Coordinates of C-alpha atoms and ligand atoms in Angstrom, one line a residue:
X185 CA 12.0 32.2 -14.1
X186 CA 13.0 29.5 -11.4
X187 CA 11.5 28.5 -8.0
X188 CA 13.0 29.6 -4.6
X189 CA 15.4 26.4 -5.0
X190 CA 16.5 26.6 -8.3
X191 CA 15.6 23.4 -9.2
X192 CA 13.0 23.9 -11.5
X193 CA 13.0 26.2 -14.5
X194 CA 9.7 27.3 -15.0
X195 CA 7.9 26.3 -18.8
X196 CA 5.6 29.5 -18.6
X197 CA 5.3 31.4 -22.0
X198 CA 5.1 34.4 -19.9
X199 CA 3.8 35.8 -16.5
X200 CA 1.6 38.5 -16.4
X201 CA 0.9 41.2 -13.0
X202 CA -3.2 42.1 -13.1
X203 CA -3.7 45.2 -10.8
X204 CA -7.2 44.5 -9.9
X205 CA -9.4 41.2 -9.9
X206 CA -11.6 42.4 -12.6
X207 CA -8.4 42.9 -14.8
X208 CA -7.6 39.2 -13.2
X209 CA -11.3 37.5 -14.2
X210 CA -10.8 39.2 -17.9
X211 CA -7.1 37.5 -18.4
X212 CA -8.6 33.8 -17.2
X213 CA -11.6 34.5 -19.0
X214 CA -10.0 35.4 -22.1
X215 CA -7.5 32.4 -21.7
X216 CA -10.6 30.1 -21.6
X217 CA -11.8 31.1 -24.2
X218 CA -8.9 30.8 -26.2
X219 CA -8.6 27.1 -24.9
X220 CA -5.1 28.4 -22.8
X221 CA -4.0 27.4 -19.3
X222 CA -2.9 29.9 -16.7
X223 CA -1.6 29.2 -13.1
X224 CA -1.2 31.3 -10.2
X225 CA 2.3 31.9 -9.0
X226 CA 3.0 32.4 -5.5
X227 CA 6.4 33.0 -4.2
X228 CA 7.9 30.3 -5.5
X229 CA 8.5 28.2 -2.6
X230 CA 7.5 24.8 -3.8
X231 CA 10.1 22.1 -5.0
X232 CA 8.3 20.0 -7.2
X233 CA 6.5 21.2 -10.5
X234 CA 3.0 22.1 -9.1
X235 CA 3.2 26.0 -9.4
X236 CA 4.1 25.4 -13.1
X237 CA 2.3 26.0 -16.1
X238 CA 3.1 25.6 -20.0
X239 CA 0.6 28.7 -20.1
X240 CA 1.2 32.0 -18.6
X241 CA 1.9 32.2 -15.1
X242 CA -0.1 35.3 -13.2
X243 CA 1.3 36.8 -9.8
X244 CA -0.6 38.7 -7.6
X245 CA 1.7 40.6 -6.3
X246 CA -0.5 44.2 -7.6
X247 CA -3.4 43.5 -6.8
X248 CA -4.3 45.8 -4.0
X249 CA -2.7 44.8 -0.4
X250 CA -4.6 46.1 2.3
X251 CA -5.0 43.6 5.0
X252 CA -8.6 44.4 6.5
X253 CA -9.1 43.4 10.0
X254 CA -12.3 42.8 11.6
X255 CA -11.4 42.7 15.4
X256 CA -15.3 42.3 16.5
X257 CA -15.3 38.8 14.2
X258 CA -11.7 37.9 14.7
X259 CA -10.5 37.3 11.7
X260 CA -8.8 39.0 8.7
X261 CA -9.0 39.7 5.3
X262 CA -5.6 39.1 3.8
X263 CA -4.5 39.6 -0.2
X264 CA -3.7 35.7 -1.0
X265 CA -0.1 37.1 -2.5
X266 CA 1.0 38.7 0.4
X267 CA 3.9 36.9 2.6
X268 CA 3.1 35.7 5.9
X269 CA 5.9 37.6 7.1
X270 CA 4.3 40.8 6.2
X271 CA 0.7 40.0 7.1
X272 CA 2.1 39.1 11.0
X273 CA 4.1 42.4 11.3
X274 CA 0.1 43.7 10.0
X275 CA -1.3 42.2 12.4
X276 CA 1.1 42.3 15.6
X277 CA 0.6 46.2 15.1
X278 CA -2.4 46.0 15.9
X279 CA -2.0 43.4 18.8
X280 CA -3.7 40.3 16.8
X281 CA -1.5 36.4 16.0
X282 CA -2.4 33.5 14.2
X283 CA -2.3 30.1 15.4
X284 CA 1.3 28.9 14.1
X285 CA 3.7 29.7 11.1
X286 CA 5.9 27.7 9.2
X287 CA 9.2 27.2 9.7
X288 CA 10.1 30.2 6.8
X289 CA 7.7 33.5 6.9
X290 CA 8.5 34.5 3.0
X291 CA 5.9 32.0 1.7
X292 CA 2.6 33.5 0.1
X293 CA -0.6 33.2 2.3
X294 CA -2.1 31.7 -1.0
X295 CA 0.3 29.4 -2.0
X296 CA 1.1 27.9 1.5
X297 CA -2.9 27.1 1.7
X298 CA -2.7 25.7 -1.5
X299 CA -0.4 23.0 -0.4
X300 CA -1.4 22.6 2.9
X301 CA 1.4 23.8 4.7
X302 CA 2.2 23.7 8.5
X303 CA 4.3 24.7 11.3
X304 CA 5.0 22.4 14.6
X305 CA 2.6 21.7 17.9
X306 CA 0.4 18.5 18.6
X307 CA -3.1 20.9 19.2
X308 CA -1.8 23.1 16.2
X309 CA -3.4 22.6 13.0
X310 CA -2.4 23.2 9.6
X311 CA -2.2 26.7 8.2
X312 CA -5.7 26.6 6.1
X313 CA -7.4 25.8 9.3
X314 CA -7.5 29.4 10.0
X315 CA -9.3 30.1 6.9
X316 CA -12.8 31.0 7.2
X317 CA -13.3 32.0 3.6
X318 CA -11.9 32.6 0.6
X319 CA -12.1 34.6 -2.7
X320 CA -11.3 33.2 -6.0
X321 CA -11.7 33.8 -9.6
X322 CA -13.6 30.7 -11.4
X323 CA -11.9 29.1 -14.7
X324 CA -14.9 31.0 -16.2
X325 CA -13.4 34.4 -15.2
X326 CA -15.8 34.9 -12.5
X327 CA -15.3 35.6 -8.9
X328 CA -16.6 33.9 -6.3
X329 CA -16.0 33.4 -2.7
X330 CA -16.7 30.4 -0.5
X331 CA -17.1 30.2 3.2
X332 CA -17.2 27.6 6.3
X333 CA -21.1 28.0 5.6
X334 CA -20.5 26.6 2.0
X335 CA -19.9 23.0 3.8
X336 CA -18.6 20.7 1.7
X337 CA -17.0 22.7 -1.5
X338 CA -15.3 25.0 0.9
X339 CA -13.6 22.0 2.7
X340 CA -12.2 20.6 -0.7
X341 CA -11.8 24.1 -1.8
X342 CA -9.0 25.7 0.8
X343 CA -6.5 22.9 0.2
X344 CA -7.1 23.1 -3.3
X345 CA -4.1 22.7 -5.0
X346 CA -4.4 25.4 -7.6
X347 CA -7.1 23.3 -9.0
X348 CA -10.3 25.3 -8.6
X349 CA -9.0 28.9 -9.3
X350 CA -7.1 32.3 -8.3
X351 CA -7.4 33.1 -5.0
X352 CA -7.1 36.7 -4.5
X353 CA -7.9 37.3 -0.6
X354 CA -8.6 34.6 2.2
X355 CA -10.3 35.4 5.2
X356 CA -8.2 34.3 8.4
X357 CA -9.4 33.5 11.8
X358 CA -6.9 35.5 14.4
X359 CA -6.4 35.7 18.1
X360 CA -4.9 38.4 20.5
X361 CA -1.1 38.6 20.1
X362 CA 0.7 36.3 22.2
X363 CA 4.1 36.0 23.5
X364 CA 6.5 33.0 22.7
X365 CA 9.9 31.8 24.4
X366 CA 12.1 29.4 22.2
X367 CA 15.1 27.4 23.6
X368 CA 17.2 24.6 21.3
X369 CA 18.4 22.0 23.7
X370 CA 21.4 19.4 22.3
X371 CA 21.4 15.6 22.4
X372 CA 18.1 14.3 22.8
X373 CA 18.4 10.5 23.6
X374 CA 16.6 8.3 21.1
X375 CA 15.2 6.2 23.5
X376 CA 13.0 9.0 25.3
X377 CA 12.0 10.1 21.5
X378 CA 11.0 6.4 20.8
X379 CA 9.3 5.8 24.3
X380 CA 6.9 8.4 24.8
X381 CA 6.9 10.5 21.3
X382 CA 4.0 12.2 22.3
X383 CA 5.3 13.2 25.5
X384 CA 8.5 14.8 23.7
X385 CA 6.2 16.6 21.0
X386 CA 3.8 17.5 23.6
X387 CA 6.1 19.0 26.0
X388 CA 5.5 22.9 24.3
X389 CA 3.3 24.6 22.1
X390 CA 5.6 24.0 19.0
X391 CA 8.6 20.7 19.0
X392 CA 10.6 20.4 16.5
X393 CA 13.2 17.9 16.4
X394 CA 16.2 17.7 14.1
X395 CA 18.1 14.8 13.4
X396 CA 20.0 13.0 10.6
X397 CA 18.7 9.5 12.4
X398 CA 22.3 8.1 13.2
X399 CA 23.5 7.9 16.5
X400 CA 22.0 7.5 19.9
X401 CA 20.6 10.8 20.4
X402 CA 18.6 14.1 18.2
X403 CA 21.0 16.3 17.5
X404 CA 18.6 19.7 18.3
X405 CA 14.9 20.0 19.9
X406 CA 13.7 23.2 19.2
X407 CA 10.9 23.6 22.0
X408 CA 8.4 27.1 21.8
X409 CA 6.3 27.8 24.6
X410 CA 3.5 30.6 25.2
X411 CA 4.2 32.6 27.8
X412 CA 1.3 32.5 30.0
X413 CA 0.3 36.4 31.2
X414 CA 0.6 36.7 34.7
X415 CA 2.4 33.7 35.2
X416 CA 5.8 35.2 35.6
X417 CA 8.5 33.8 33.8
X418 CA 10.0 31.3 35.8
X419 CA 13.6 30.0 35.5
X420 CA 14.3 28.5 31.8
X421 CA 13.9 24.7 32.2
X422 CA 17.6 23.2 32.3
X423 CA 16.7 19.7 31.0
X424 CA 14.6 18.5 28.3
X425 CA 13.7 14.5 28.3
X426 CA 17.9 14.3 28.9
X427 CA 19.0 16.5 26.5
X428 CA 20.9 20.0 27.9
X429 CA 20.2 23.6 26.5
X430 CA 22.3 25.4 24.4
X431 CA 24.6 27.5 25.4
X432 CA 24.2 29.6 22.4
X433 CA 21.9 30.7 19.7
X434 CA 21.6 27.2 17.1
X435 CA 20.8 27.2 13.4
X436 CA 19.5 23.7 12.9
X437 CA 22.4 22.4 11.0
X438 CA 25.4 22.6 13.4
X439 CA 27.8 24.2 10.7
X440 CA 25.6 26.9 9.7
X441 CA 26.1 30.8 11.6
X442 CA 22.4 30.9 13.6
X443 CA 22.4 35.1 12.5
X444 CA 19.0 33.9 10.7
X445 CA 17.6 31.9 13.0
X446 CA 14.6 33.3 15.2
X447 CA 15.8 34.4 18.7
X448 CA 16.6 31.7 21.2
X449 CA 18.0 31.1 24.5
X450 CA 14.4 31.4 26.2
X451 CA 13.7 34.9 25.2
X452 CA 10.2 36.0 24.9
X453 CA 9.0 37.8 22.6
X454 CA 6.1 38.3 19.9
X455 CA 4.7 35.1 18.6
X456 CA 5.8 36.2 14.7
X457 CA 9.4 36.4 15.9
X458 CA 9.6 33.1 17.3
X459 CA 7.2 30.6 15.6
X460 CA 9.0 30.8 12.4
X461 CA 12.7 29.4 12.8
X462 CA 14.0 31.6 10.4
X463 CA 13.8 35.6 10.9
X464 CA 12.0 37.2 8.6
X465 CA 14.4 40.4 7.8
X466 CA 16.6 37.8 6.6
X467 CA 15.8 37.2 3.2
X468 CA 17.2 34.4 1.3
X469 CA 16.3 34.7 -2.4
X470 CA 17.3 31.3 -3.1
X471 CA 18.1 28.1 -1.3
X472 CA 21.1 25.3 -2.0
X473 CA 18.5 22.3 -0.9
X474 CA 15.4 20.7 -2.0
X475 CA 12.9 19.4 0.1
X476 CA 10.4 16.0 1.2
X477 CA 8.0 15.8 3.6
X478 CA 5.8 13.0 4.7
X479 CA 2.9 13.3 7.2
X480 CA 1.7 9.6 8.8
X481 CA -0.3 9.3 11.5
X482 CA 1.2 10.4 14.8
X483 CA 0.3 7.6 17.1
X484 CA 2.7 5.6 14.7
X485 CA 5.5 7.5 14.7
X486 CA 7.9 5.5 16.6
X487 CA 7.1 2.9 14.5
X488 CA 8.2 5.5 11.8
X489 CA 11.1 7.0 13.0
X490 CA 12.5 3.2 13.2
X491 CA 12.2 2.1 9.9
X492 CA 14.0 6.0 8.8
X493 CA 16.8 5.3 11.2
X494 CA 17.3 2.0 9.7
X495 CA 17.8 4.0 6.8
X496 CA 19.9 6.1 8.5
X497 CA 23.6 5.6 6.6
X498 CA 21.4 5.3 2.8
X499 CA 20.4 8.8 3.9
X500 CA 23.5 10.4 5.2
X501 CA 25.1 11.3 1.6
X502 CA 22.2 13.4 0.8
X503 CA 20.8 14.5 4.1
X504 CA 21.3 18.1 5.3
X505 CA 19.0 17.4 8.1
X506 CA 15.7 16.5 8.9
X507 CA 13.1 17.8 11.1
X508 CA 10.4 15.8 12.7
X509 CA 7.0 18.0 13.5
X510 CA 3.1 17.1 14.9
X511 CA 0.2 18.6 13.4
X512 CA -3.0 18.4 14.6
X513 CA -6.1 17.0 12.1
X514 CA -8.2 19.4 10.3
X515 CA -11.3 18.2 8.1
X516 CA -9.9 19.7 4.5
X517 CA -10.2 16.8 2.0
X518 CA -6.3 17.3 0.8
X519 CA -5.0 18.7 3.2
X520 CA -2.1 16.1 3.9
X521 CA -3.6 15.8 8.2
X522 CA -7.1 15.1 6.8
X523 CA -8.8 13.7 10.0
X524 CA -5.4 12.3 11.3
X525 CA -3.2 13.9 14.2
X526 CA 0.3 13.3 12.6
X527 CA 4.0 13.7 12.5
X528 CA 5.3 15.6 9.7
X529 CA 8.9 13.5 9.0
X530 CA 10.6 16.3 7.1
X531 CA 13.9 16.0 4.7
X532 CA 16.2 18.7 3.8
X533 CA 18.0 17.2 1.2
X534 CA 21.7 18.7 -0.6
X535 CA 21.0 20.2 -3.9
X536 CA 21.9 16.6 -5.7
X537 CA 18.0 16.2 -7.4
X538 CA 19.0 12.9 -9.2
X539 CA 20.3 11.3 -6.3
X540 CA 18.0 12.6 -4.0
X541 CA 15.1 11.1 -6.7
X542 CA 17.0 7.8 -6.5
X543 CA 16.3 7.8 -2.9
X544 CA 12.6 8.2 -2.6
X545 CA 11.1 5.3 -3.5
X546 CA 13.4 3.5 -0.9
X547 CA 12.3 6.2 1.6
X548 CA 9.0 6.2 0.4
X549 CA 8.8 2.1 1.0
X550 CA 9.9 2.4 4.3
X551 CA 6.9 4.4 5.4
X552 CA 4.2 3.1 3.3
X553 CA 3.0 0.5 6.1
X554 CA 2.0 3.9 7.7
X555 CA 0.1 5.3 4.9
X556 CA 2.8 8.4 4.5
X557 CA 0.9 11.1 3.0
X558 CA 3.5 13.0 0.8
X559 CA 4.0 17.4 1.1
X560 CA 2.1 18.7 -2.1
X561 CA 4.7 21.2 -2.4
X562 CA 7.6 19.2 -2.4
X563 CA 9.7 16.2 -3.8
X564 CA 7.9 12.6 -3.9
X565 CA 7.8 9.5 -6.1
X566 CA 4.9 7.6 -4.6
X567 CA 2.3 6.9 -7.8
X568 CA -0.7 8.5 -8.2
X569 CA -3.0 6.0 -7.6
X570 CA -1.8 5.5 -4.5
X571 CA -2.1 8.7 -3.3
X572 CA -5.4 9.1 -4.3
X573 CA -6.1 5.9 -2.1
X574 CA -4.4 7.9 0.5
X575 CA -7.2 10.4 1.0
X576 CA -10.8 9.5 1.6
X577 CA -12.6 12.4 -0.1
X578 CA -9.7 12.2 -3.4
X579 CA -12.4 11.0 -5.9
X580 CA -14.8 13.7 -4.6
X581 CA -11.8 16.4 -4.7
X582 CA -11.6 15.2 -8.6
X583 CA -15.3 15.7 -9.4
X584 CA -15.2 19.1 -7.7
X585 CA -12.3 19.9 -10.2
X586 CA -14.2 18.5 -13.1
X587 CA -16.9 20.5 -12.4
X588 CA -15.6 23.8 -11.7
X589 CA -12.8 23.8 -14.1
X590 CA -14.1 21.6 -17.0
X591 CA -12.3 22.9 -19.9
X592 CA -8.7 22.4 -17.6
X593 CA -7.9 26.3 -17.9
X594 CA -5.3 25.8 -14.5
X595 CA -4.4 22.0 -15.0
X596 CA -0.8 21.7 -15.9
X597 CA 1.2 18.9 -15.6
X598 CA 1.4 18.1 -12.3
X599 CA -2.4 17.7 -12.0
X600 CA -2.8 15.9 -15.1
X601 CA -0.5 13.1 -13.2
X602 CA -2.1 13.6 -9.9
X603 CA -5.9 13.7 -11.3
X604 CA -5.7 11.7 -14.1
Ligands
FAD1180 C1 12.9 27.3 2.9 C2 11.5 26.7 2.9 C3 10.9 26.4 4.1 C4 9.6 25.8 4.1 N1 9.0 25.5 5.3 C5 7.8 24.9 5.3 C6 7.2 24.6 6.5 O1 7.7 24.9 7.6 N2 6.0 23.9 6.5 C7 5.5 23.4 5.3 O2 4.5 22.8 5.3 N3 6.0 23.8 4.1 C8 7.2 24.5 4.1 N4 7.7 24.8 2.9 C9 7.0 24.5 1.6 C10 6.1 25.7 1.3 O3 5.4 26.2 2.4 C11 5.1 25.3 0.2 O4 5.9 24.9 -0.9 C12 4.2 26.5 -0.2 O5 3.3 26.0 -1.1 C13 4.9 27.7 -0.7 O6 4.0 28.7 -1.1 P1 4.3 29.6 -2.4 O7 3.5 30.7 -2.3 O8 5.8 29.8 -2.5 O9 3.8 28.6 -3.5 P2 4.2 28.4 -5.0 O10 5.3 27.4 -5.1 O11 4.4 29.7 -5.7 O12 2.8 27.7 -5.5 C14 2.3 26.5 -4.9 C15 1.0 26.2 -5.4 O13 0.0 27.1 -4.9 C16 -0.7 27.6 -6.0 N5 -1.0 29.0 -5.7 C17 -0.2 30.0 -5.3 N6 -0.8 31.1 -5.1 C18 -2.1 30.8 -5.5 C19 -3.3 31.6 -5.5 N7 -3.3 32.9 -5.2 N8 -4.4 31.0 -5.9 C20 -4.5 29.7 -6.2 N9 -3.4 28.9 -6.2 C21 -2.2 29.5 -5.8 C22 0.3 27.5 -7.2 O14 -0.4 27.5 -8.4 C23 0.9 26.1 -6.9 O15 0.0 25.2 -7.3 C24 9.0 25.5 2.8 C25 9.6 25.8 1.6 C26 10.8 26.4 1.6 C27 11.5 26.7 0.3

């Protein structure tokens, strides 16, 4: 089995499909005791080797799927293998959102926490912020299920890595369904990017900016706003910081067909159909690209974008595009915007992994003055050691492990380089 990219054929022995969570606390049981590793697979959206496993791979993907929702406490109970494509159609049936979605809606709930994943908007944290608890089966076989109550462990448990168990359901704080309007404008000049960044990113619930860092302006900014009920709709703005609307619908890279892109043009419509740039009845089973992401903090980010644009012609051989995004801090020990409002400096690379590997460290030079924290989930180079030095709680993240996985039943090797 390979991931979503084809770039990594998986080393699992075998993958196995538990129906229930007892059949899924005997399988990691048994494996302990027979001194094997196992690793939950999500859906295979991650570049880099952390959903593998020289064990067997398990996928959740029976184990039952009702999404509960408990509209008194706001929040829902979703199966951690379930896509967030599928749980936001759940929920907008029954007229409840969550704060933000990434760019693509196929990924798994459980996987996307894992790795700390995270959509656009400079008040709009990370995906596991809306976690308020989660369910897990321990390296022992049992289940367990931490909360915001359990403090500390449930902070270095929801960004976890895969480290500290299965998840089989997280608990998700929701709101009432809201309504989005998305419009791409063209040619955003540089200079207003590099002058007032938090102005730009500011200027809508969700900015995205794509770019391949040459020229004088951003190719695209992709701007979301909520509609505000009662407001009225107003006329859709004609400028944005200098750069013009489209004309027409806009995939973000210029020679693409936008048929899979999220509606545009300043439509509203449901917050699931326009947070995520990519619609989710298109299904892509595979992708011709790999991915990098860096997240620094954001009050540096001009700072950043002008060491990357000095990069700029290095880049453009390998470069699809890349997108520039804000997230706002949360407090979970790995989660990549620990305690730091940032800008997400993303890189959608061609399908050239060698090249593209070549690349990093020069990349990765460029923005360590800013302490770049690197996407768990996709390519890096920087060391170990130094990201461990990137993340305050990283020694008390590996004593956690330690203790709650001692025999290493879901190490593989990607923690083993990352933890030591
Ligand atoms: C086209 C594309 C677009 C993307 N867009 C974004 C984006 O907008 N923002 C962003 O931040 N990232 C983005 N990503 C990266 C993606 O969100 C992450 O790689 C995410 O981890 C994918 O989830 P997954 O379920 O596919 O994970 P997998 O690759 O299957 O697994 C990732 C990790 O999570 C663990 N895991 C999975 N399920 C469980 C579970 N139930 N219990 C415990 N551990 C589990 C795995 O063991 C592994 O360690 C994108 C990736 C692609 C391919």
């Amino acid at each position: 089995m390979r991931n979503w990219a084809g770039n990594l054929e998986y080393a699992a022995a075998s993958a196995t499909r538990p129906e229930s969570v007892e059949e899924l606390a005997e399988l990691v049981a048994g494996a302990a005791r027979r001194g094997e590793r196992v690793k939950a697979l999500g859906s295979r959206h991650c570049f880099n080797d952390i959903a593998d496993t020289g064990g067997v791979h398990i996928v959740l993907d029976r184990l039952p799927s009702a999404v509960e929702l408990d509209a008194a406490r706001r929040v829902v109970r979703v199966p951690a293998g379930l896509t967030y494509g599928a749980l936001g159609a759940a929920l907008e049936r029954e007229g409840w959102a969550l704060h933000n979605m990434a760019s693509l809606p196929h990924i798994s709930v459980g996987g996307a926490v894992q790795t700390g994943t995270h959509g656009s908007g400079i008040a709009s944290p990370a995906l596991a912020a809306a976690v308020t608890a989660i369910e897990l089966v321990r390296a022992s076989g049992e289940p367990d299920r931490l909360s915001a109550a359990d403090g500390e462990e449930f902070l270095g448990s929801v960004v976890g890595l895969g480290a500290l168990g299965i998840v089989t359901a997280l608990e998700l704080a929701v709101e009432p369904s809201y309504q989005v309007r998305q419009q791409v404008f063209e040619d955003l000049p540089w200079e207003a990017v590099l002058t007032d960044f938090d102005a730009v990113a500011g200027d809508g619930y969700s900015v995205s900016l794509f770019t391949d860092y040459a020229g004088d302006t951003v190719a695209q900014a992709w701007r979301k706003v909520r509609v505000v009920a009662d407001a009225g709709e107003g006329a859709a703005p004609s400028s944005f910081f200098g750069a013009v609307p489209a004309q027409r619908p806009r995939h973000p890279l210029p020679e693409m067909d936008a048929g899979n892109c999220t509606q545009q043009l300043d439509v509203p419509g449901p917050w699931l159909e326009r947070l995520p740039h990519f619609r989710h009845e298109f299904t892509p089973s595979a992708g011709d690209e790999l991915q990098t992401e860096y997240l620094l903090p954001r009050a540096r980010a001009a700072e950043a974008l002008r060491a990357v644009r000095a990069l700029a012609a290095r880049l453009a051989p390998l470069l699809y595009v890349s997108e520039v995004r804000t997230v706002a801090a949360d407090e979970f020990w790995l989660s990549p915007s620990y305690r730091q409002d940032s800008v997400a400096l993303h890189f959608t690379w061609r399908p050239l992994q060698r090249e593209v590997e070549s690349v990093l460290p020069e990349l990765e030079a460029a923005l360590a003055p800013f302490g770049a924290r690197p996407h768990w989930g996709k390519l890096f180079a920087v060391p170990p050691a130094t990201i461990a030095a990137l993340y305050p709680r990283f020694e008390d993240f590996r004593r956690l492990v330690a203790e709650r996985d001692p025999a290493g039943v879901f190490r593989n090797a990607y923690l083993d380089r990352i933890l030591g």
